[in-house]
């Protein structure tokens, strides 16, 4: 009896092992990359109760037929988030249709979109960007993006990152500080709407999202920074709801000309490891929100676009700050020093 039982167990084990081998063979032989992705530890739910370690970026098209054409600087933001934070997911929320996404993925919308859209953590998520609120047409893509960003963080939780906001160090201590939401001041004292993080359904993003549809008036910040500041400050009085960081933390410079010059101007002889006299020390910055000088139409010495060469030469404060991630990309053969900012 005992022998028969042992034999049965043994043949059961052999059958199970054979089945497992066959399964593994099918998974790896047919889709090796996909199978590895399924086995990545980050796929398993993280036992953390802070703000989830996932990143949201938003790309709203200027016209329905436009491409998802990321520039080098935007790809750098995504690679820096990946490098410093190791997020479970990086969501790219866009109103682009499947064809535009396929074009971007296979390189027909430039190299930088191809690199970003093929990263294993990146998930493209189709969204509808609102075109009207409070009876007013939402004309600016930036404003349509404002609505999407607050909605997705409310719905999914995580870190919202403008594509000109460059992570410089890990933010895990901020996500785990025990607050429902974390934001930061910008020049002038308002809470910046280009970088914020929250738990799913946090009061900060819920109040903000509901209110933005009521107050929208086409003004640049009525529905964005104004509300983020109002609700952010109000929620500090409720324990654990809101942490507001100082200006250096997320947006040390500004959109004003002297700050843009300080950030982007190229100096001579920056390509070494010392701290040149013009260098800015970002030791108290988590994320560098690099406001573009293009909006103000400022002309800046030695700066045209964020290109691999401009960053790798380290002749400006911006270049010095984001250099480590660009260097990693260079070392991995992902960038060529002569690539253009459009990657085409
Ligand atoms: C930047 O500031 C920090 C803190 O004040 C300091 O420890 C560090 O040495 C500084 N870095 C440089 C390159 O001066």
GROMACS .gro file of C-alpha atoms and ligand atoms in nm:
model
  358
    1UNK     CA    1   0.000   0.000   0.000
    2UNK     CA    2   0.266   0.244   0.114
    3UNK     CA    3   0.474   0.165  -0.193
    4UNK     CA    4   0.180   0.222  -0.431
    5UNK     CA    5   0.103   0.555  -0.264
    6UNK     CA    6   0.466   0.660  -0.293
    7UNK     CA    7   0.468   0.562  -0.660
    8UNK     CA    8   0.152   0.765  -0.722
    9UNK     CA    9   0.305   1.071  -0.554
   10UNK     CA   10   0.622   1.024  -0.752
   11UNK     CA   11   0.449   1.000  -1.090
   12UNK     CA   12   0.235   1.299  -0.993
   13UNK     CA   13   0.548   1.499  -0.921
   14UNK     CA   14   0.706   1.392  -1.250
   15UNK     CA   15   0.393   1.494  -1.440
   16UNK     CA   16   0.383   1.831  -1.262
   17UNK     CA   17   0.751   1.895  -1.335
   18UNK     CA   18   0.699   1.804  -1.701
   19UNK     CA   19   0.400   2.037  -1.725
   20UNK     CA   20   0.594   2.323  -1.562
   21UNK     CA   21   0.889   2.271  -1.798
   22UNK     CA   22   0.653   2.278  -2.095
   23UNK     CA   23   0.486   2.596  -1.966
   24UNK     CA   24   0.818   2.771  -1.909
   25UNK     CA   25   0.935   2.659  -2.251
   26UNK     CA   26   0.624   2.800  -2.415
   27UNK     CA   27   0.652   3.131  -2.226
   28UNK     CA   28   1.019   3.192  -2.288
   29UNK     CA   29   1.065   3.036  -2.631
   30UNK     CA   30   0.775   3.224  -2.782
   31UNK     CA   31   0.791   3.563  -2.609
   32UNK     CA   32   1.114   3.579  -2.410
   33UNK     CA   33   1.095   3.953  -2.341
   34UNK     CA   34   0.729   3.946  -2.249
   35UNK     CA   35   0.780   3.648  -2.019
   36UNK     CA   36   1.065   3.820  -1.839
   37UNK     CA   37   0.851   4.129  -1.801
   38UNK     CA   38   0.576   3.915  -1.643
   39UNK     CA   39   0.827   3.776  -1.394
   40UNK     CA   40   0.968   4.112  -1.290
   41UNK     CA   41   0.932   4.160  -0.915
   42UNK     CA   42   0.780   4.505  -0.974
   43UNK     CA   43   0.474   4.331  -1.118
   44UNK     CA   44   0.386   4.203  -0.773
   45UNK     CA   45   0.190   4.442  -0.554
   46UNK     CA   46   0.422   4.650  -0.342
   47UNK     CA   47   0.360   4.633   0.029
   48UNK     CA   48   0.378   5.005   0.079
   49UNK     CA   49   0.094   5.225   0.187
   50UNK     CA   50   0.237   5.560   0.079
   51UNK     CA   51   0.179   5.738  -0.247
   52UNK     CA   52   0.218   5.466  -0.512
   53UNK     CA   53   0.544   5.451  -0.701
   54UNK     CA   54   0.402   5.517  -1.043
   55UNK     CA   55   0.455   5.811  -1.271
   56UNK     CA   56   0.205   5.994  -1.490
   57UNK     CA   57   0.297   6.203  -1.789
   58UNK     CA   58   0.043   6.359  -2.021
   59UNK     CA   59   0.080   6.423  -2.392
   60UNK     CA   60  -0.219   6.604  -2.544
   61UNK     CA   61  -0.199   6.652  -2.921
   62UNK     CA   62  -0.221   7.001  -3.067
   63UNK     CA   63  -0.423   6.864  -3.358
   64UNK     CA   64  -0.599   6.528  -3.382
   65UNK     CA   65  -0.370   6.413  -3.664
   66UNK     CA   66  -0.043   6.511  -3.493
   67UNK     CA   67   0.226   6.264  -3.389
   68UNK     CA   68   0.344   6.170  -3.042
   69UNK     CA   69   0.683   6.327  -3.112
   70UNK     CA   70   0.882   6.353  -2.791
   71UNK     CA   71   1.192   6.571  -2.781
   72UNK     CA   72   1.522   6.469  -2.625
   73UNK     CA   73   1.460   6.675  -2.310
   74UNK     CA   74   1.125   6.502  -2.259
   75UNK     CA   75   1.284   6.159  -2.301
   76UNK     CA   76   1.548   6.264  -2.045
   77UNK     CA   77   1.271   6.334  -1.790
   78UNK     CA   78   1.129   5.985  -1.838
   79UNK     CA   79   1.471   5.818  -1.821
   80UNK     CA   80   1.556   6.015  -1.505
   81UNK     CA   81   1.229   5.910  -1.338
   82UNK     CA   82   1.315   5.553  -1.425
   83UNK     CA   83   1.674   5.582  -1.305
   84UNK     CA   84   1.615   5.753  -0.971
   85UNK     CA   85   1.272   5.614  -0.876
   86UNK     CA   86   1.234   5.267  -1.033
   87UNK     CA   87   0.859   5.316  -1.073
   88UNK     CA   88   0.630   5.017  -1.122
   89UNK     CA   89   0.467   5.198  -1.411
   90UNK     CA   90   0.514   5.509  -1.618
   91UNK     CA   91   0.181   5.601  -1.772
   92UNK     CA   92   0.178   5.816  -2.082
   93UNK     CA   93  -0.177   5.949  -2.098
   94UNK     CA   94  -0.258   6.074  -2.443
   95UNK     CA   95  -0.550   6.145  -2.673
   96UNK     CA   96  -0.346   6.003  -2.965
   97UNK     CA   97  -0.511   5.711  -3.142
   98UNK     CA   98  -0.362   5.364  -3.197
   99UNK     CA   99  -0.208   5.457  -3.532
  100UNK     CA  100  -0.019   5.756  -3.393
  101UNK     CA  101   0.099   5.542  -3.101
  102UNK     CA  102   0.216   5.267  -3.339
  103UNK     CA  103   0.405   5.529  -3.546
  104UNK     CA  104   0.571   5.660  -3.231
  105UNK     CA  105   0.661   5.311  -3.112
  106UNK     CA  106   0.833   5.202  -3.431
  107UNK     CA  107   1.033   5.522  -3.477
  108UNK     CA  108   0.827   5.707  -3.736
  109UNK     CA  109   0.777   5.997  -3.492
  110UNK     CA  110   1.146   6.027  -3.407
  111UNK     CA  111   1.398   5.839  -3.200
  112UNK     CA  112   1.302   5.980  -2.861
  113UNK     CA  113   0.941   5.861  -2.880
  114UNK     CA  114   1.061   5.520  -2.991
  115UNK     CA  115   1.297   5.489  -2.692
  116UNK     CA  116   1.036   5.602  -2.440
  117UNK     CA  117   0.738   5.409  -2.573
  118UNK     CA  118   0.931   5.082  -2.579
  119UNK     CA  119   1.046   5.098  -2.216
  120UNK     CA  120   0.910   4.802  -2.019
  121UNK     CA  121   0.742   5.021  -1.752
  122UNK     CA  122   0.574   5.253  -1.999
  123UNK     CA  123   0.202   5.207  -2.057
  124UNK     CA  124   0.029   5.424  -2.314
  125UNK     CA  125  -0.319   5.503  -2.188
  126UNK     CA  126  -0.575   5.666  -2.411
  127UNK     CA  127  -0.765   5.955  -2.256
  128UNK     CA  128  -1.015   6.209  -2.376
  129UNK     CA  129  -0.898   6.558  -2.293
  130UNK     CA  130  -1.195   6.785  -2.212
  131UNK     CA  131  -1.262   7.062  -2.464
  132UNK     CA  132  -1.504   7.266  -2.255
  133UNK     CA  133  -1.550   7.351  -1.887
  134UNK     CA  134  -1.773   7.599  -1.707
  135UNK     CA  135  -1.926   7.688  -2.045
  136UNK     CA  136  -1.586   7.805  -2.176
  137UNK     CA  137  -1.392   7.636  -2.457
  138UNK     CA  138  -1.057   7.494  -2.343
  139UNK     CA  139  -0.835   7.615  -2.626
  140UNK     CA  140  -0.478   7.566  -2.499
  141UNK     CA  141  -0.338   7.213  -2.501
  142UNK     CA  142  -0.160   7.302  -2.176
  143UNK     CA  143  -0.498   7.364  -2.017
  144UNK     CA  144  -0.648   7.045  -2.156
  145UNK     CA  145  -0.349   6.862  -2.008
  146UNK     CA  146  -0.418   7.030  -1.670
  147UNK     CA  147  -0.757   6.858  -1.655
  148UNK     CA  148  -0.617   6.520  -1.754
  149UNK     CA  149  -0.329   6.526  -1.504
  150UNK     CA  150  -0.545   6.596  -1.199
  151UNK     CA  151  -0.800   6.339  -1.309
  152UNK     CA  152  -0.549   6.055  -1.359
  153UNK     CA  153  -0.370   6.113  -1.029
  154UNK     CA  154  -0.708   6.124  -0.853
  155UNK     CA  155  -0.809   5.799  -1.021
  156UNK     CA  156  -0.482   5.601  -1.006
  157UNK     CA  157  -0.256   5.771  -0.752
  158UNK     CA  158   0.112   5.840  -0.811
  159UNK     CA  159   0.344   6.117  -0.922
  160UNK     CA  160   0.250   6.363  -1.195
  161UNK     CA  161   0.546   6.496  -1.389
  162UNK     CA  162   0.548   6.768  -1.655
  163UNK     CA  163   0.775   6.665  -1.941
  164UNK     CA  164   1.012   6.949  -1.853
  165UNK     CA  165   1.044   6.840  -1.489
  166UNK     CA  166   1.372   6.654  -1.440
  167UNK     CA  167   1.408   6.418  -1.143
  168UNK     CA  168   1.746   6.466  -0.972
  169UNK     CA  169   1.716   6.222  -0.680
  170UNK     CA  170   1.487   5.966  -0.521
  171UNK     CA  171   1.153   6.087  -0.382
  172UNK     CA  172   1.064   5.772  -0.190
  173UNK     CA  173   1.095   5.951   0.146
  174UNK     CA  174   0.841   6.205   0.021
  175UNK     CA  175   0.599   5.940  -0.102
  176UNK     CA  176   0.626   5.762   0.231
  177UNK     CA  177   0.618   6.067   0.456
  178UNK     CA  178   0.260   5.983   0.553
  179UNK     CA  179   0.077   6.253   0.357
  180UNK     CA  180  -0.211   6.199   0.116
  181UNK     CA  181  -0.052   6.447  -0.122
  182UNK     CA  182   0.273   6.636  -0.168
  183UNK     CA  183   0.328   6.953  -0.371
  184UNK     CA  184   0.581   7.234  -0.386
  185UNK     CA  185   0.599   7.610  -0.413
  186UNK     CA  186   0.716   7.791  -0.723
  187UNK     CA  187   0.849   8.142  -0.779
  188UNK     CA  188   0.591   8.383  -0.631
  189UNK     CA  189   0.476   8.135  -0.367
  190UNK     CA  190   0.204   7.944  -0.549
  191UNK     CA  191   0.184   7.564  -0.544
  192UNK     CA  192   0.322   7.438  -0.875
  193UNK     CA  193   0.085   7.235  -1.092
  194UNK     CA  194   0.361   7.077  -1.302
  195UNK     CA  195   0.473   6.831  -1.033
  196UNK     CA  196   0.257   6.684  -0.758
  197UNK     CA  197   0.197   6.344  -0.607
  198UNK     CA  198  -0.100   6.193  -0.428
  199UNK     CA  199  -0.263   5.875  -0.313
  200UNK     CA  200  -0.556   5.758  -0.518
  201UNK     CA  201  -0.861   5.966  -0.428
  202UNK     CA  202  -0.663   6.198  -0.197
  203UNK     CA  203  -0.855   6.507  -0.082
  204UNK     CA  204  -0.610   6.738  -0.259
  205UNK     CA  205  -0.668   6.596  -0.608
  206UNK     CA  206  -1.039   6.529  -0.549
  207UNK     CA  207  -1.119   6.885  -0.439
  208UNK     CA  208  -0.897   7.031  -0.710
  209UNK     CA  209  -1.045   6.817  -0.987
  210UNK     CA  210  -1.406   6.891  -0.891
  211UNK     CA  211  -1.338   7.264  -0.863
  212UNK     CA  212  -1.146   7.307  -1.186
  213UNK     CA  213  -1.457   7.238  -1.394
  214UNK     CA  214  -1.645   7.506  -1.198
  215UNK     CA  215  -1.386   7.785  -1.211
  216UNK     CA  216  -1.228   7.747  -1.556
  217UNK     CA  217  -1.231   8.085  -1.732
  218UNK     CA  218  -0.951   8.053  -1.989
  219UNK     CA  219  -0.705   8.231  -1.757
  220UNK     CA  220  -0.357   8.078  -1.739
  221UNK     CA  221  -0.373   7.959  -1.376
  222UNK     CA  222  -0.735   8.002  -1.253
  223UNK     CA  223  -0.806   7.629  -1.269
  224UNK     CA  224  -0.449   7.511  -1.202
  225UNK     CA  225  -0.199   7.679  -0.970
  226UNK     CA  226  -0.465   7.901  -0.808
  227UNK     CA  227  -0.670   7.600  -0.701
  228UNK     CA  228  -0.368   7.386  -0.611
  229UNK     CA  229  -0.255   7.666  -0.382
  230UNK     CA  230  -0.597   7.724  -0.228
  231UNK     CA  231  -0.671   7.356  -0.155
  232UNK     CA  232  -0.312   7.270  -0.074
  233UNK     CA  233  -0.286   7.537   0.194
  234UNK     CA  234  -0.633   7.459   0.328
  235UNK     CA  235  -0.552   7.089   0.361
  236UNK     CA  236  -0.236   7.144   0.566
  237UNK     CA  237  -0.476   7.206   0.857
  238UNK     CA  238  -0.608   6.849   0.822
  239UNK     CA  239  -0.347   6.610   0.965
  240UNK     CA  240  -0.180   6.393   0.703
  241UNK     CA  241  -0.355   6.540   0.400
  242UNK     CA  242  -0.098   6.772   0.248
  243UNK     CA  243   0.273   6.847   0.256
  244UNK     CA  244   0.393   7.160   0.076
  245UNK     CA  245   0.765   7.173  -0.001
  246UNK     CA  246   0.966   7.491  -0.047
  247UNK     CA  247   1.057   7.637  -0.384
  248UNK     CA  248   1.399   7.471  -0.406
  249UNK     CA  249   1.246   7.122  -0.380
  250UNK     CA  250   1.061   7.105  -0.712
  251UNK     CA  251   1.089   7.434  -0.899
  252UNK     CA  252   1.407   7.620  -0.799
  253UNK     CA  253   1.413   7.856  -1.099
  254UNK     CA  254   1.127   8.023  -1.283
  255UNK     CA  255   0.992   8.129  -1.621
  256UNK     CA  256   1.149   8.479  -1.585
  257UNK     CA  257   1.442   8.577  -1.806
  258UNK     CA  258   1.719   8.597  -1.541
  259UNK     CA  259   1.625   8.254  -1.407
  260UNK     CA  260   1.613   8.104  -1.757
  261UNK     CA  261   1.955   8.255  -1.833
  262UNK     CA  262   2.094   8.121  -1.506
  263UNK     CA  263   1.967   7.774  -1.595
  264UNK     CA  264   2.046   7.743  -1.964
  265UNK     CA  265   2.331   7.982  -2.052
  266UNK     CA  266   2.639   7.795  -2.177
  267UNK     CA  267   2.970   7.897  -2.017
  268UNK     CA  268   3.323   7.821  -2.123
  269UNK     CA  269   3.516   7.547  -1.951
  270UNK     CA  270   3.235   7.366  -1.769
  271UNK     CA  271   3.341   7.021  -1.874
  272UNK     CA  272   3.512   6.909  -1.556
  273UNK     CA  273   3.416   6.778  -1.215
  274UNK     CA  274   3.484   7.093  -1.010
  275UNK     CA  275   3.217   7.345  -0.926
  276UNK     CA  276   3.265   7.646  -1.156
  277UNK     CA  277   3.184   7.990  -1.015
  278UNK     CA  278   2.858   8.008  -1.212
  279UNK     CA  279   2.736   7.670  -1.096
  280UNK     CA  280   2.419   7.630  -0.896
  281UNK     CA  281   2.412   7.371  -0.618
  282UNK     CA  282   2.094   7.163  -0.645
  283UNK     CA  283   2.155   6.965  -0.327
  284UNK     CA  284   1.812   7.076  -0.196
  285UNK     CA  285   1.625   6.996  -0.518
  286UNK     CA  286   1.437   6.671  -0.581
  287UNK     CA  287   1.295   6.761  -0.920
  288UNK     CA  288   1.419   7.040  -1.143
  289UNK     CA  289   1.122   7.199  -1.319
  290UNK     CA  290   1.309   7.349  -1.613
  291UNK     CA  291   1.079   7.620  -1.745
  292UNK     CA  292   1.141   7.672  -2.113
  293UNK     CA  293   1.276   8.010  -2.229
  294UNK     CA  294   1.080   7.961  -2.553
  295UNK     CA  295   0.754   8.078  -2.399
  296UNK     CA  296   0.906   8.414  -2.303
  297UNK     CA  297   1.096   8.427  -2.632
  298UNK     CA  298   1.428   8.482  -2.450
  299UNK     CA  299   1.752   8.438  -2.643
  300UNK     CA  300   2.018   8.268  -2.436
  301UNK     CA  301   2.391   8.241  -2.512
  302UNK     CA  302   2.494   7.896  -2.623
  303UNK     CA  303   2.145   7.756  -2.587
  304UNK     CA  304   1.913   7.663  -2.865
  305UNK     CA  305   1.748   7.333  -2.780
  306UNK     CA  306   1.810   7.057  -2.529
  307UNK     CA  307   2.028   6.828  -2.741
  308UNK     CA  308   2.261   6.544  -2.637
  309UNK     CA  309   2.563   6.764  -2.716
  310UNK     CA  310   2.432   7.056  -2.508
  311UNK     CA  311   2.382   6.828  -2.208
  312UNK     CA  312   2.698   6.617  -2.245
  313UNK     CA  313   2.921   6.927  -2.266
  314UNK     CA  314   2.803   7.036  -1.917
  315UNK     CA  315   2.846   7.406  -1.987
  316UNK     CA  316   2.525   7.518  -1.813
  317UNK     CA  317   2.349   7.455  -1.484
  318UNK     CA  318   2.078   7.261  -1.661
  319UNK     CA  319   2.331   7.042  -1.838
  320UNK     CA  320   2.527   6.975  -1.518
  321UNK     CA  321   2.210   6.877  -1.332
  322UNK     CA  322   2.077   6.628  -1.588
  323UNK     CA  323   2.415   6.505  -1.714
  324UNK     CA  324   2.431   6.179  -1.511
  325UNK     CA  325   2.123   6.036  -1.681
  326UNK     CA  326   2.233   6.152  -2.028
  327UNK     CA  327   2.570   5.987  -1.964
  328UNK     CA  328   2.401   5.659  -1.876
  329UNK     CA  329   2.201   5.678  -2.199
  330UNK     CA  330   2.520   5.750  -2.392
  331UNK     CA  331   2.702   5.458  -2.231
  332UNK     CA  332   2.414   5.227  -2.321
  333UNK     CA  333   2.431   5.337  -2.682
  334UNK     CA  334   2.090   5.503  -2.669
  335UNK     CA  335   2.210   5.845  -2.774
  336UNK     CA  336   2.460   5.983  -3.016
  337UNK     CA  337   2.620   6.318  -2.935
  338UNK     CA  338   2.510   6.449  -3.276
  339UNK     CA  339   2.141   6.352  -3.238
  340UNK     CA  340   1.903   6.646  -3.271
  341UNK     CA  341   1.649   6.748  -3.010
  342UNK     CA  342   1.382   6.600  -3.238
  343UNK     CA  343   1.569   6.271  -3.288
  344UNK     CA  344   1.493   6.261  -3.656
  345LIG     C1  345   2.637   7.151  -0.240
  345LIG     O1  346   2.580   7.180  -0.114
  345LIG     C2  347   2.590   7.075  -0.020
  345LIG     C3  348   2.510   7.112   0.103
  345LIG     O2  349   2.528   7.246   0.139
  345LIG     C4  350   2.737   7.047   0.007
  345LIG     O3  351   2.749   6.941   0.100
  345LIG     C5  352   2.807   7.011  -0.122
  345LIG     O4  353   2.943   6.994  -0.101
  345LIG     C6  354   2.785   7.120  -0.227
  345LIG     N1  355   2.839   7.076  -0.352
  345LIG     C7  356   2.928   7.148  -0.421
  345LIG     C8  357   2.977   7.087  -0.548
  345LIG     O5  358   2.967   7.256  -0.385
   0.00000   0.00000   0.00000
